[in-house]
């Protein structure tokens, strides 16, 4: 199908088309504004869905034991190579959900947020539902923390999230990507 | 374009257009040799946004490379995801279920709309039409919220997987998509009112950067730029892949191959994409979205949690050297991305990572025709021509 047509006499007149264009623009002036201030407006964090890929969190059981069994699957699946895990024998008394004693747990679990590309492959790879994502992006997370009076985000080491920080992310109200939602 | 050289005085001046220039939309550089305001010679330079995507393909496994394709043409990441996994699947010799094919087409067509809308906004903005930019970004925003709900991210979608997609469409996708499609023609009509018959827009784009059909083929132009020159070549029609042969649409063709025709072709393509989305929604089949082969796709989470066999399959997909392993050989697969033919040439040595992944980006070949379009013209046309080509620096330098 051809898209190009010859100009008619009316088109050559130049002024009518300009007036029509001006009219279109004027029609838009009284309309409601679609934009909002990001990130000040609460809508920028609250309209997240259950697939949103924000910063990670390490889930825990009801007894506050980290679910992660240090199997390294997330670190293997990660395209950006940003997860560092060091496995260790799990503390005395930790049990699986069936009640057997646990063997391994991550002594060190670090995510380098400067390398992370937030692809969600770690969540997909986890066989224990131990890692999930929240609905906060990294800048939004730092913003929330800075509101609480912490000075964060000024050095590179602030971007390497250790195990305890990731567990503390369970308190973030905005839910993100998890395998449960399937 | 006309009459530039006649006013030549013989005194030359070299002008650097870019690497930082608001109209280049990315870091690319053109060295213009000028005589007065007319262009004697234009030399495009590459390498300002070299990212090493192809080299990464030799280190990441087949599923991990999907995240890299997001970042190639960052205006239509879903098309890139689609093109890449199609190449891997053809190398593996598998076909995904019908529902998955339709979902991929839906997302690819919606991302074509998003790509063309951004092109429309920025190309018009470069030539001074500011309201078009606002209206097209308003529509694009609606699309991006659909993408965010479906894939979990607005830009780095990583939606497809080898042998399927990341997840089925969310509940309410159909309502959202139909809602968008029903309002879209009205929004596009506004742009038509603002630009199509506007003499200022016509004077800035008509006859600017023309290319004949033969030359367009010789330069290897594809996509809207080729069709604007009058060649009705669309890979979705010429070599139908996925389920495109089951859907009907027209291929818009221009006649002069100038910036104005490229604009009209893209505008009409958006309408055709709307048709495709509506058809795909009407015919969306039920059924599984992923290939039911545990050596290619991850087992369902209930299997991975509940059965040792499922858990083993789950581990094997992720572990290096146990996951997706196409047989030894090579394959080239081309898809029609919003900018033109996006090809992936994959050489497999039988392991879990590609031996070589070569990408044929449409922008790279479209960009090489730029000197031909610019030389002999005026310096102010550079912006119009560059805008009409829609060169994405991210896929220019892989």
XYZ file of C-alpha atoms in Angstrom:
580
model
C 0.000 0.000 0.000
C 1.223 3.469 -0.896
C 1.437 6.082 1.800
C 2.435 9.116 -0.172
C -0.251 11.164 -1.870
C -0.044 14.322 -3.920
C -0.682 17.643 -2.202
C -4.065 19.091 -3.013
C -4.686 22.762 -3.604
C -6.031 23.032 -0.068
C -2.773 21.610 1.344
C -0.712 24.124 -0.589
C -2.495 26.976 1.100
C -0.289 26.563 4.169
C -2.461 28.453 6.664
C -5.419 26.020 7.217
C -3.143 23.164 8.313
C -1.307 25.445 10.715
C -4.564 26.648 12.249
C -5.795 23.078 12.638
C -2.540 22.183 14.386
C -2.830 25.171 16.670
C -6.381 24.176 17.508
C -5.215 20.664 18.463
C -2.620 22.099 20.817
C -5.106 24.505 22.378
C -7.550 21.652 22.981
C -4.946 20.020 25.220
C -4.340 22.957 27.503
C -7.363 22.520 29.833
C -6.905 18.725 30.027
C -5.808 17.023 33.224
C -2.074 16.637 33.766
C -0.771 13.111 33.272
C 2.681 13.567 34.734
C 3.654 13.609 38.368
C 6.757 14.527 40.316
C 9.147 11.608 40.468
C 10.234 10.444 43.018
C 8.485 12.820 45.451
C 4.980 11.698 44.538
C 4.001 8.546 46.472
C 2.616 7.032 43.264
C 6.173 6.456 42.076
C 6.707 3.723 44.673
C 3.207 2.536 45.429
C 2.120 1.470 41.964
C 4.303 -1.602 41.822
C 3.080 -5.028 40.823
C 4.097 -8.502 41.940
C 6.529 -8.819 39.047
C 8.448 -5.632 39.692
C 12.190 -6.115 39.849
C 13.546 -3.854 42.566
C 16.267 -4.477 45.147
C 16.521 -7.932 46.671
C 15.570 -9.358 50.001
C 16.512 -12.623 51.687
C 13.427 -14.292 53.056
C 13.315 -15.935 56.462
C 11.217 -18.653 58.093
C 8.814 -18.012 60.965
C 11.690 -18.669 63.367
C 13.728 -15.893 61.681
C 16.142 -18.373 60.158
C 17.412 -17.462 56.698
C 15.853 -19.754 54.118
C 18.956 -19.688 51.913
C 20.839 -22.994 51.881
C 23.907 -21.596 50.074
C 23.463 -23.725 46.954
C 25.033 -21.012 44.749
C 22.373 -21.310 42.052
C 21.608 -17.580 42.112
C 25.280 -16.728 41.846
C 25.560 -19.128 38.879
C 22.475 -17.782 37.115
C 23.503 -14.143 37.586
C 24.557 -12.640 34.232
C 26.278 -9.734 35.965
C 28.189 -11.885 38.452
C 27.198 -9.692 41.375
C 26.401 -12.239 44.104
C 29.087 -13.437 46.507
C 28.274 -16.353 48.793
C 30.389 -18.132 51.371
C 28.778 -21.229 52.768
C 29.203 -22.416 56.351
C 27.644 -25.113 58.543
C 24.378 -23.706 59.782
C 24.020 -22.672 63.442
C 22.897 -25.217 66.035
C 19.181 -25.763 66.181
C 18.260 -24.601 62.682
C 15.842 -26.977 61.041
C 14.295 -27.511 57.633
C 10.563 -27.136 57.209
C 10.247 -30.908 57.654
C 12.061 -30.670 60.976
C 15.447 -32.117 60.026
C 18.627 -30.322 61.123
C 19.909 -27.847 58.519
C 23.346 -28.373 57.003
C 24.412 -25.231 55.199
C 23.684 -21.561 55.413
C 25.343 -18.510 53.872
C 27.969 -17.112 56.203
C 28.515 -14.312 53.703
C 25.848 -13.267 51.209
C 26.668 -10.078 49.403
C 25.007 -8.448 46.413
C 27.006 -5.795 44.680
C 24.257 -3.385 43.669
C 26.644 -1.487 41.415
C 26.958 -4.560 39.225
C 23.409 -5.847 39.568
C 21.222 -5.366 36.489
C 17.940 -6.330 38.209
C 17.071 -9.069 35.741
C 15.416 -11.316 38.315
C 17.316 -14.450 37.245
C 18.352 -15.091 40.860
C 14.723 -15.216 41.980
C 13.884 -17.533 39.126
C 16.849 -19.807 39.898
C 16.325 -20.098 43.652
C 15.048 -23.582 44.583
C 14.132 -22.493 48.116
C 12.233 -19.233 47.558
C 15.004 -17.680 49.630
C 15.623 -14.609 47.487
C 12.920 -12.276 46.300
C 12.695 -8.765 45.029
C 11.000 -5.720 46.467
C 9.162 -2.929 44.731
C 11.809 -0.332 45.512
C 14.505 0.686 43.093
C 17.956 1.385 44.453
C 17.621 5.205 44.423
C 14.236 4.926 46.097
C 15.720 2.648 48.745
C 18.509 5.109 49.480
C 15.976 7.903 49.596
C 13.910 6.063 52.183
C 16.992 5.355 54.272
C 18.174 8.935 54.037
C 14.793 10.081 55.291
C 15.544 8.076 58.421
C 18.652 10.151 58.906
C 21.288 7.770 57.562
C 23.916 9.037 55.193
C 24.129 6.380 52.537
C 25.144 6.221 48.936
C 28.235 8.383 49.073
C 30.802 5.600 48.821
C 31.082 2.414 46.811
C 30.986 0.226 49.899
C 27.450 1.474 50.623
C 26.296 -0.311 47.498
C 27.496 -3.740 48.561
C 24.519 -5.128 50.430
C 25.459 -7.740 53.003
C 23.328 -10.530 54.420
C 21.859 -8.552 57.286
C 20.882 -5.635 55.070
C 19.153 -8.030 52.683
C 17.279 -9.684 55.525
C 16.265 -6.255 56.827
C 14.697 -5.552 53.419
C 11.852 -7.844 54.467
C 10.443 -4.759 56.191
C 9.960 -2.943 52.868
C 6.199 -2.817 52.305
C 6.323 -2.811 48.486
C 6.414 -6.370 47.195
C 8.249 -7.218 44.008
C 9.127 -10.307 42.001
C 8.688 -13.633 43.739
C 8.143 -17.172 42.546
C 5.011 -17.578 44.662
C 3.023 -15.297 42.384
C 2.982 -17.860 39.603
C 18.433 19.725 -0.154
C 18.194 21.560 -3.443
C 20.721 24.034 -4.618
C 23.237 23.620 -1.826
C 26.294 23.195 -3.991
C 25.488 25.980 -6.426
C 26.253 28.557 -3.804
C 29.630 26.971 -3.032
C 32.485 29.447 -2.620
C 35.392 27.012 -2.514
C 36.309 27.655 1.103
C 36.050 24.539 3.271
C 35.202 24.204 6.896
C 35.118 21.088 9.044
C 32.278 20.765 11.517
C 31.967 18.087 14.162
C 28.391 16.958 14.597
C 28.476 15.100 17.896
C 29.569 13.001 19.827
C 27.626 15.218 22.211
C 24.801 16.782 20.308
C 21.165 16.906 21.384
C 19.982 15.612 18.012
C 22.173 12.524 17.840
C 20.208 10.673 20.570
C 23.234 8.752 21.671
C 26.903 9.158 21.206
C 27.694 9.116 17.525
C 29.762 11.526 15.559
C 29.584 12.841 12.020
C 32.408 14.932 10.610
C 30.921 17.328 8.109
C 33.048 19.053 5.525
C 31.209 22.223 4.678
C 31.342 24.893 2.082
C 29.191 27.640 3.428
C 26.079 25.828 4.482
C 26.283 22.998 1.980
C 27.749 19.636 2.855
C 30.610 18.450 0.669
C 31.439 15.348 2.611
C 30.013 13.578 5.620
C 31.985 10.960 7.504
C 30.184 9.019 10.229
C 32.337 7.755 13.073
C 31.555 4.772 15.234
C 32.846 3.469 18.521
C 31.642 6.010 21.069
C 29.267 3.560 22.653
C 31.129 0.323 22.217
C 29.676 -2.169 24.649
C 31.139 -5.535 23.718
C 27.783 -7.289 23.391
C 29.070 -9.815 20.896
C 32.027 -10.674 23.105
C 29.695 -11.113 26.066
C 27.849 -13.691 23.990
C 30.933 -15.874 24.177
C 30.863 -15.862 27.975
C 27.218 -15.845 28.982
C 25.026 -18.867 28.489
C 22.088 -18.818 26.112
C 19.559 -17.640 28.667
C 21.884 -15.119 30.267
C 22.496 -13.407 26.935
C 18.838 -12.346 26.796
C 19.567 -9.569 29.297
C 22.205 -8.226 26.911
C 19.756 -8.019 24.017
C 17.604 -5.646 26.101
C 20.345 -3.111 25.957
C 20.949 -3.190 22.214
C 18.030 -1.272 20.829
C 16.838 0.117 24.116
C 13.678 1.522 22.527
C 12.241 -1.855 21.644
C 13.888 -4.417 23.923
C 11.031 -6.889 23.500
C 11.694 -7.179 19.764
C 15.335 -7.923 20.460
C 14.441 -10.557 23.069
C 12.127 -12.160 20.538
C 14.661 -12.163 17.702
C 17.389 -13.647 19.820
C 15.461 -16.517 21.371
C 13.985 -17.342 17.957
C 17.518 -17.819 16.640
C 18.458 -20.097 19.554
C 15.233 -22.085 19.203
C 15.782 -22.603 15.498
C 19.307 -23.753 16.272
C 17.873 -26.178 18.822
C 15.232 -27.262 16.329
C 12.262 -26.659 18.618
C 9.041 -24.761 18.191
C 7.316 -23.000 21.062
C 3.589 -23.492 21.755
C 1.109 -21.376 19.838
C 0.159 -19.292 22.861
C 3.772 -18.351 23.390
C 4.147 -17.359 19.724
C 1.130 -15.093 19.971
C 2.311 -13.546 23.223
C 5.670 -12.811 21.657
C 4.031 -11.231 18.612
C 1.809 -9.141 20.868
C 4.769 -7.842 22.809
C 6.887 -7.310 19.686
C 4.141 -5.283 18.013
C 3.503 -3.229 21.129
C 7.210 -2.511 21.354
C 7.190 -1.527 17.675
C 4.548 1.027 18.597
C 6.676 2.251 21.500
C 9.748 2.500 19.272
C 7.958 4.391 16.503
C 6.320 6.686 19.035
C 9.651 7.625 20.540
C 11.087 8.093 17.066
C 8.154 10.295 16.140
C 8.505 12.414 19.258
C 12.229 12.984 19.008
C 12.364 13.427 15.246
C 9.650 16.079 15.470
C 11.330 17.684 18.472
C 14.594 17.994 16.556
C 12.769 19.935 13.881
C 11.017 22.125 16.404
C 7.593 20.507 16.759
C 7.447 20.304 20.513
C 3.834 19.273 21.148
C 4.174 16.117 19.038
C 6.913 15.035 21.411
C 4.606 15.424 24.404
C 1.681 13.609 22.797
C 3.754 10.666 21.612
C 5.430 10.311 25.002
C 2.016 10.288 26.644
C 1.015 7.284 24.521
C 4.367 5.616 25.041
C 3.955 5.959 28.778
C 0.779 3.860 28.619
C 2.652 1.173 26.720
C 5.488 1.205 29.206
C 3.126 0.628 32.096
C 1.797 -2.410 30.231
C 5.381 -3.606 29.780
C 6.119 -2.990 33.430
C 3.146 -5.046 34.527
C 3.996 -7.883 32.140
C 7.748 -8.114 32.458
C 8.568 -6.436 35.766
C 10.619 -3.642 34.269
C 9.979 -0.754 31.955
C 13.083 -0.865 29.854
C 15.215 -3.913 30.671
C 12.397 -6.292 29.975
C 14.215 -9.664 29.534
C 10.808 -11.142 28.833
C 11.524 -14.139 26.656
C 13.356 -17.303 27.605
C 14.724 -19.994 25.343
C 11.675 -22.189 24.809
C 9.086 -19.797 26.174
C 8.552 -16.576 28.026
C 9.366 -15.459 31.550
C 5.729 -15.589 32.594
C 2.294 -15.722 31.023
C 0.445 -12.444 30.510
C -0.996 -10.956 33.686
C -4.726 -10.962 34.362
C -6.182 -7.875 32.813
C -3.599 -7.606 30.068
C -6.259 -7.964 27.423
C -8.318 -5.101 28.882
C -5.254 -2.878 29.125
C -4.091 -3.662 25.598
C -7.535 -3.261 24.040
C -8.017 -0.040 25.928
C -4.763 1.286 24.544
C -5.427 0.107 20.993
C -8.900 1.654 20.902
C -7.602 5.066 21.961
C -4.425 4.985 19.950
C -5.724 5.893 16.449
C -7.271 9.035 17.911
C -3.944 10.051 19.408
C -2.170 9.326 16.145
C -4.662 11.445 14.280
C -3.636 14.394 16.422
C -0.100 13.971 15.184
C -1.349 13.796 11.619
C -3.147 17.080 12.157
C -0.037 18.647 13.602
C 2.496 17.397 11.087
C 1.344 15.617 7.953
C -0.098 18.586 6.078
C 1.874 21.208 7.931
C 3.923 23.195 5.440
C 6.778 23.808 7.860
C 7.129 20.082 8.499
C 6.784 19.326 4.779
C 9.402 21.860 3.797
C 11.830 20.508 6.360
C 11.360 16.858 5.351
C 10.123 16.639 1.737
C 12.959 15.884 -0.642
C 15.433 15.818 2.239
C 17.887 12.919 2.299
C 16.346 11.032 -0.619
C 17.501 7.595 -1.640
C 16.322 5.580 -4.630
C 15.079 2.020 -4.361
C 18.189 0.576 -6.034
C 20.563 2.535 -3.869
C 18.608 1.613 -0.753
C 19.017 -2.060 -1.615
C 22.696 -1.579 -2.432
C 23.332 0.091 0.898
C 21.552 -2.713 2.700
C 18.836 -0.524 4.147
C 16.008 -2.394 5.813
C 12.819 -1.609 7.642
C 10.913 1.654 7.256
C 13.880 3.316 5.507
C 13.842 0.702 2.739
C 10.069 0.686 2.427
C 10.018 4.481 2.186
C 12.212 4.118 -0.911
C 9.492 2.035 -2.532
C 10.608 -1.539 -1.873
C 7.807 -3.555 -0.292
C 10.086 -5.783 1.750
C 9.008 -6.821 5.188
C 10.442 -9.945 6.774
C 7.146 -10.590 8.508
C 5.652 -11.048 5.018
C 8.663 -12.199 3.018
C 9.856 -14.909 5.406
C 7.106 -15.261 8.005
C 8.459 -16.396 11.341
C 6.589 -17.387 14.478
C 2.842 -17.009 13.812
C 3.000 -13.999 11.481
C 1.685 -16.031 8.553
C -1.624 -16.428 10.382
C -2.178 -12.692 10.706
C -3.092 -10.187 8.023
C -1.551 -6.775 7.648
C -0.392 -4.454 4.895
C 3.116 -3.273 4.174
C 3.171 0.502 3.742
C 5.421 1.699 0.933
C 6.665 5.192 0.120
C 7.802 6.474 -3.241
C 10.572 9.077 -2.889
C 12.652 7.626 -0.081
C 12.989 11.021 1.595
C 12.543 11.949 5.241
C 8.863 12.719 4.679
C 8.176 9.266 3.261
C 10.022 7.637 6.115
C 7.762 9.570 8.447
C 4.610 8.481 6.606
C 5.704 4.846 6.434
C 6.333 4.748 10.166
C 2.992 6.401 10.872
C 1.177 3.816 8.772
C 3.183 0.988 10.320
C 1.843 1.987 13.695
C -1.702 1.560 12.400
C -0.766 -1.850 10.993
C 0.742 -2.840 14.338
C -2.565 -1.936 15.950
C -4.287 -4.285 13.534
C -1.825 -7.050 14.374
C -2.282 -6.566 18.120
C -6.075 -6.695 17.789
C -5.890 -9.870 15.703
C -3.427 -11.507 18.058
C -5.671 -10.668 21.013
C -8.728 -12.070 19.219
C -6.977 -15.310 18.314
C -4.897 -15.729 21.471
C -4.956 -19.498 22.040
C -5.043 -21.152 25.444
C -2.533 -23.671 26.622
C 0.990 -23.764 27.991
C 3.425 -20.945 27.305
C 6.631 -22.890 27.685
C 8.052 -25.854 25.817
C 7.394 -28.950 27.908
C 10.979 -30.120 27.811
C 12.898 -30.128 31.061
C 16.193 -29.897 29.238
C 15.241 -26.516 27.775
C 12.878 -24.738 30.138
C 12.732 -24.662 33.897
C 10.240 -27.050 35.497
C 7.282 -25.494 37.261
C 8.139 -24.269 40.723
C 5.858 -26.817 42.413
C 7.930 -29.565 40.772
C 11.194 -27.986 41.807
C 10.032 -27.679 45.408
C 8.188 -30.953 45.667
C 10.024 -33.605 43.646
C 13.665 -34.598 43.552
C 13.441 -35.092 39.776
C 12.064 -31.594 39.288
C 14.782 -30.211 41.544
C 17.483 -31.946 39.502
C 16.052 -30.535 36.270
C 15.854 -27.117 37.887
C 19.533 -27.259 38.877
C 20.624 -28.578 35.509
C 18.991 -25.726 33.590
C 20.922 -23.151 35.584
C 24.260 -24.913 35.955
C 26.962 -24.154 33.458
C 27.351 -26.917 30.903
C 24.085 -28.643 31.802
C 21.438 -26.228 30.582
C 20.420 -25.290 27.059
C 22.942 -26.836 24.697
C 22.227 -26.508 20.989
C 23.938 -29.050 18.727
C 27.146 -28.137 16.916
C 26.444 -25.872 13.985
C 25.529 -22.337 13.042
C 22.339 -20.536 12.238
C 21.255 -17.113 11.057
C 17.818 -15.903 11.991
C 16.457 -12.512 11.012
C 13.396 -10.792 12.385
C 11.714 -7.526 11.485
C 12.535 -5.231 14.372
C 11.060 -1.704 14.353
C 14.195 -0.385 12.667
C 14.599 -3.141 10.127
C 16.184 -6.525 9.821
C 17.626 -7.612 13.135
C 19.661 -10.752 12.616
C 21.422 -13.067 15.021
C 24.085 -15.390 13.693
C 24.912 -17.983 16.303
C 27.744 -20.458 16.073
C 27.432 -23.273 18.580
C 30.198 -25.650 19.554
C 27.771 -27.853 21.413
C 28.426 -26.322 24.830
C 26.207 -24.178 27.002
C 27.675 -20.903 25.777
C 27.744 -19.726 22.188
C 31.054 -19.944 20.351
C 30.229 -16.720 18.557
C 27.133 -14.551 18.523
C 27.171 -12.097 15.690
C 24.474 -9.468 15.557
C 23.297 -7.733 12.420
C 21.755 -4.547 13.722
C 19.514 -2.534 11.409
C 20.895 0.798 12.608
C 24.432 -0.043 11.556
C 23.473 -0.561 7.931
C 21.029 2.322 7.910
C 23.754 4.572 9.276
C 26.149 3.767 6.445
C 23.739 5.311 3.946
C 23.886 8.606 5.828
C 26.768 10.191 3.818
C 24.915 9.371 0.619
C 21.820 11.138 1.914
C 23.661 14.145 3.317
C 26.247 15.002 0.696
C 25.161 17.852 -1.518
C 22.562 19.007 0.969
C 22.415 21.734 3.560
C 23.815 21.475 7.063
C 20.427 22.036 8.691
C 19.116 18.914 6.933
C 21.551 16.751 8.893
C 19.221 16.745 11.874
C 16.188 15.901 9.731
C 17.946 13.016 7.977
C 19.526 11.606 11.113
C 16.198 11.851 12.877
C 14.363 10.075 10.084
C 16.851 7.173 10.059
C 16.346 6.498 13.760
C 19.912 5.411 14.432
C 20.183 3.844 17.877
C 23.734 4.114 19.132
C 23.245 1.140 21.437
C 22.961 -1.305 18.572
C 25.311 0.616 16.288
C 28.379 -0.394 18.281
C 27.885 -3.867 19.576
